XYZ file of N, CA and C in Angstrom:
198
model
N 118.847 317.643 -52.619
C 117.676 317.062 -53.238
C 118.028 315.650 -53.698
N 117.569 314.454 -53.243
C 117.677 312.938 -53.538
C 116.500 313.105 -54.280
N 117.137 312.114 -55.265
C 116.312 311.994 -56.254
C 116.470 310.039 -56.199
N 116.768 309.590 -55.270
C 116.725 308.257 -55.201
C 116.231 308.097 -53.712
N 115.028 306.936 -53.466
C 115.093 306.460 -52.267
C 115.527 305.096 -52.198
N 116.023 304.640 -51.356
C 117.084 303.493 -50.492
C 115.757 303.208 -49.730
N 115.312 301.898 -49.743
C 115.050 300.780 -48.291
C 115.583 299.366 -48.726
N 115.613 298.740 -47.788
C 115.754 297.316 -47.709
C 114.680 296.425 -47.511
N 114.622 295.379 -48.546
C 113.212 294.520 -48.559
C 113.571 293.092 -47.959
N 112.765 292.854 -47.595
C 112.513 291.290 -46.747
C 113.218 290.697 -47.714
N 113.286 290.055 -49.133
C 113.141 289.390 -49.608
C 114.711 289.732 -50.695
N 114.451 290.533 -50.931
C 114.869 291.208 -52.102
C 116.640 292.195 -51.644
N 116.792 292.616 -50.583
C 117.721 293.020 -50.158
C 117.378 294.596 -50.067
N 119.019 295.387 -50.501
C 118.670 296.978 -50.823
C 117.952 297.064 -52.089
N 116.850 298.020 -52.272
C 116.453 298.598 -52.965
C 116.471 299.366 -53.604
N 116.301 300.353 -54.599
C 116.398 302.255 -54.933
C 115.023 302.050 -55.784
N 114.019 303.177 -55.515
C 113.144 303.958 -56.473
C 113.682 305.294 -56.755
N 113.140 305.443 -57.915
C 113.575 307.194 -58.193
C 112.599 307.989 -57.990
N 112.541 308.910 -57.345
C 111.775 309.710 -56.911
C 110.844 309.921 -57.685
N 111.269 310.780 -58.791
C 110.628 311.695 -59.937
C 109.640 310.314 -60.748
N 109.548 309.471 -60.502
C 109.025 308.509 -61.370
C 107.886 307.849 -60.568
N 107.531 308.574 -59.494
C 106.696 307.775 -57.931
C 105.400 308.938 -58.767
N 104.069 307.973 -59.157
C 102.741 308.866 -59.104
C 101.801 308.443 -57.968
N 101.733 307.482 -57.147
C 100.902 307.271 -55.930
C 101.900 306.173 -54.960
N 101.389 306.312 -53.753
C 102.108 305.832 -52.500
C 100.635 305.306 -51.530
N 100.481 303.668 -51.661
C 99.301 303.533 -50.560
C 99.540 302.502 -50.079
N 98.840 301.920 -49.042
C 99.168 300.760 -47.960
C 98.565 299.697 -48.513
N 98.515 298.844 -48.291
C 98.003 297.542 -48.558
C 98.488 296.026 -47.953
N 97.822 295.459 -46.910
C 98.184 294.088 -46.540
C 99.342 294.525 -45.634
N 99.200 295.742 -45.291
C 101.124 295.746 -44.262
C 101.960 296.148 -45.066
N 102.170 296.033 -46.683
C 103.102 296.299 -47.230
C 102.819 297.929 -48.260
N 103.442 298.247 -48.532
C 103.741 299.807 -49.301
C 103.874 299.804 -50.770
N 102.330 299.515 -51.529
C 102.504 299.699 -52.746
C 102.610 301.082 -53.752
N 103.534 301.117 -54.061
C 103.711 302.419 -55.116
C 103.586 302.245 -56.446
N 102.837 303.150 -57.258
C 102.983 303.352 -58.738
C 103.175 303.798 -59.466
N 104.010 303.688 -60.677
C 104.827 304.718 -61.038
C 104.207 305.432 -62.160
N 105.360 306.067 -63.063
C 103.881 307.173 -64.108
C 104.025 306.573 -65.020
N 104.398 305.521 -65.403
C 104.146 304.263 -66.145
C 103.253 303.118 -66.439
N 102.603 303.358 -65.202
C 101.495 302.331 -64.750
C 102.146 301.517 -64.234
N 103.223 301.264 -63.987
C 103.486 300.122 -63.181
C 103.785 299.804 -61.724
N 103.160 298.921 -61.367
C 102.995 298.824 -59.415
C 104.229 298.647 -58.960
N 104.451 298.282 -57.621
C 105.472 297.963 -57.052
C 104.960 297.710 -55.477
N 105.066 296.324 -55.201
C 104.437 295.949 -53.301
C 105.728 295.929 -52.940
N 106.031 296.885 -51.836
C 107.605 296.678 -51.065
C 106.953 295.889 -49.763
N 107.886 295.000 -49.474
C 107.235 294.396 -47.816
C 108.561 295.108 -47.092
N 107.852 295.743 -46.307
C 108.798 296.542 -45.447
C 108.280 296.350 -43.756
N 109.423 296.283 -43.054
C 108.622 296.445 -41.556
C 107.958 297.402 -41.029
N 108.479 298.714 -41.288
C 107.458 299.556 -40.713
C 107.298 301.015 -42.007
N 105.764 300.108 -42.589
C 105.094 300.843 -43.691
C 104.813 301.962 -43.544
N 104.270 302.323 -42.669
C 104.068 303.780 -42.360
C 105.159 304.850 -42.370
N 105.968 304.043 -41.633
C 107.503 305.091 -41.724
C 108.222 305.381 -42.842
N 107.698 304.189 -43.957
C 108.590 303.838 -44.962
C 107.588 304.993 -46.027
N 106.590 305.370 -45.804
C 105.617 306.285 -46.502
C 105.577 307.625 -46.025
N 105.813 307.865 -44.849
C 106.597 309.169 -44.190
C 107.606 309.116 -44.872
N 109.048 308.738 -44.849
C 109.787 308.747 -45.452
C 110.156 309.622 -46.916
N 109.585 308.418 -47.592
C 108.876 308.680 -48.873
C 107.929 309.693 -49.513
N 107.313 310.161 -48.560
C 106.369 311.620 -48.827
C 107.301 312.454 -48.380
N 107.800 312.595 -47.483
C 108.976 313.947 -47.476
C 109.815 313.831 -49.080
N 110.580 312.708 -48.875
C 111.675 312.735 -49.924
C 110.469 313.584 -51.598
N 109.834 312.940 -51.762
C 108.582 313.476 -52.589
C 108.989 315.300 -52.692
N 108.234 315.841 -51.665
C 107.949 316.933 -50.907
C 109.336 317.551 -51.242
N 110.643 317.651 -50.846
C 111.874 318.033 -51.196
C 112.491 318.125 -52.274
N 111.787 316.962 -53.282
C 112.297 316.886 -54.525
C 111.546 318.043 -55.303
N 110.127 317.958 -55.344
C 109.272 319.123 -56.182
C 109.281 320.582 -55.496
N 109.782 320.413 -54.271
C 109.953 322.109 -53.847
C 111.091 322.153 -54.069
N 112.393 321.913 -54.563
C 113.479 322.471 -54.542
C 113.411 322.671 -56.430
């Protein structure tokens, strides 16, 4: 069970979000904004958003079923 996800940003280099702290995952402009249960946003520019939200919904998915 990861409780951290890893991508790499255009801009910014490696990344980590923590799982347990992700309350929505949606697209926008090409890039993958997430928000956390804080209220606070986050735009990742990633190359391939979709994958990076597959990704990310499994890791999700693994963390609360285990």
């Amino acid at each position: 069970m990861k409780r951290i996800f890893e991508y790499n940003d255009e801009h910014l280099g490696k990344c980590y979000i923590v799982i347990p702290k992700i309350r929505e995952i949606s697209k926008a402009l090409g890039n993958v904004v997430i928000t956390f249960d804080n209220g606070d946003r986050r735009s990742l520019m990633v190359d391939k958003p979709d994958e990076v939200i597959s990704r990310m919904l499994q890791a999700l998915e693994d963390y609360h079923n285990n």
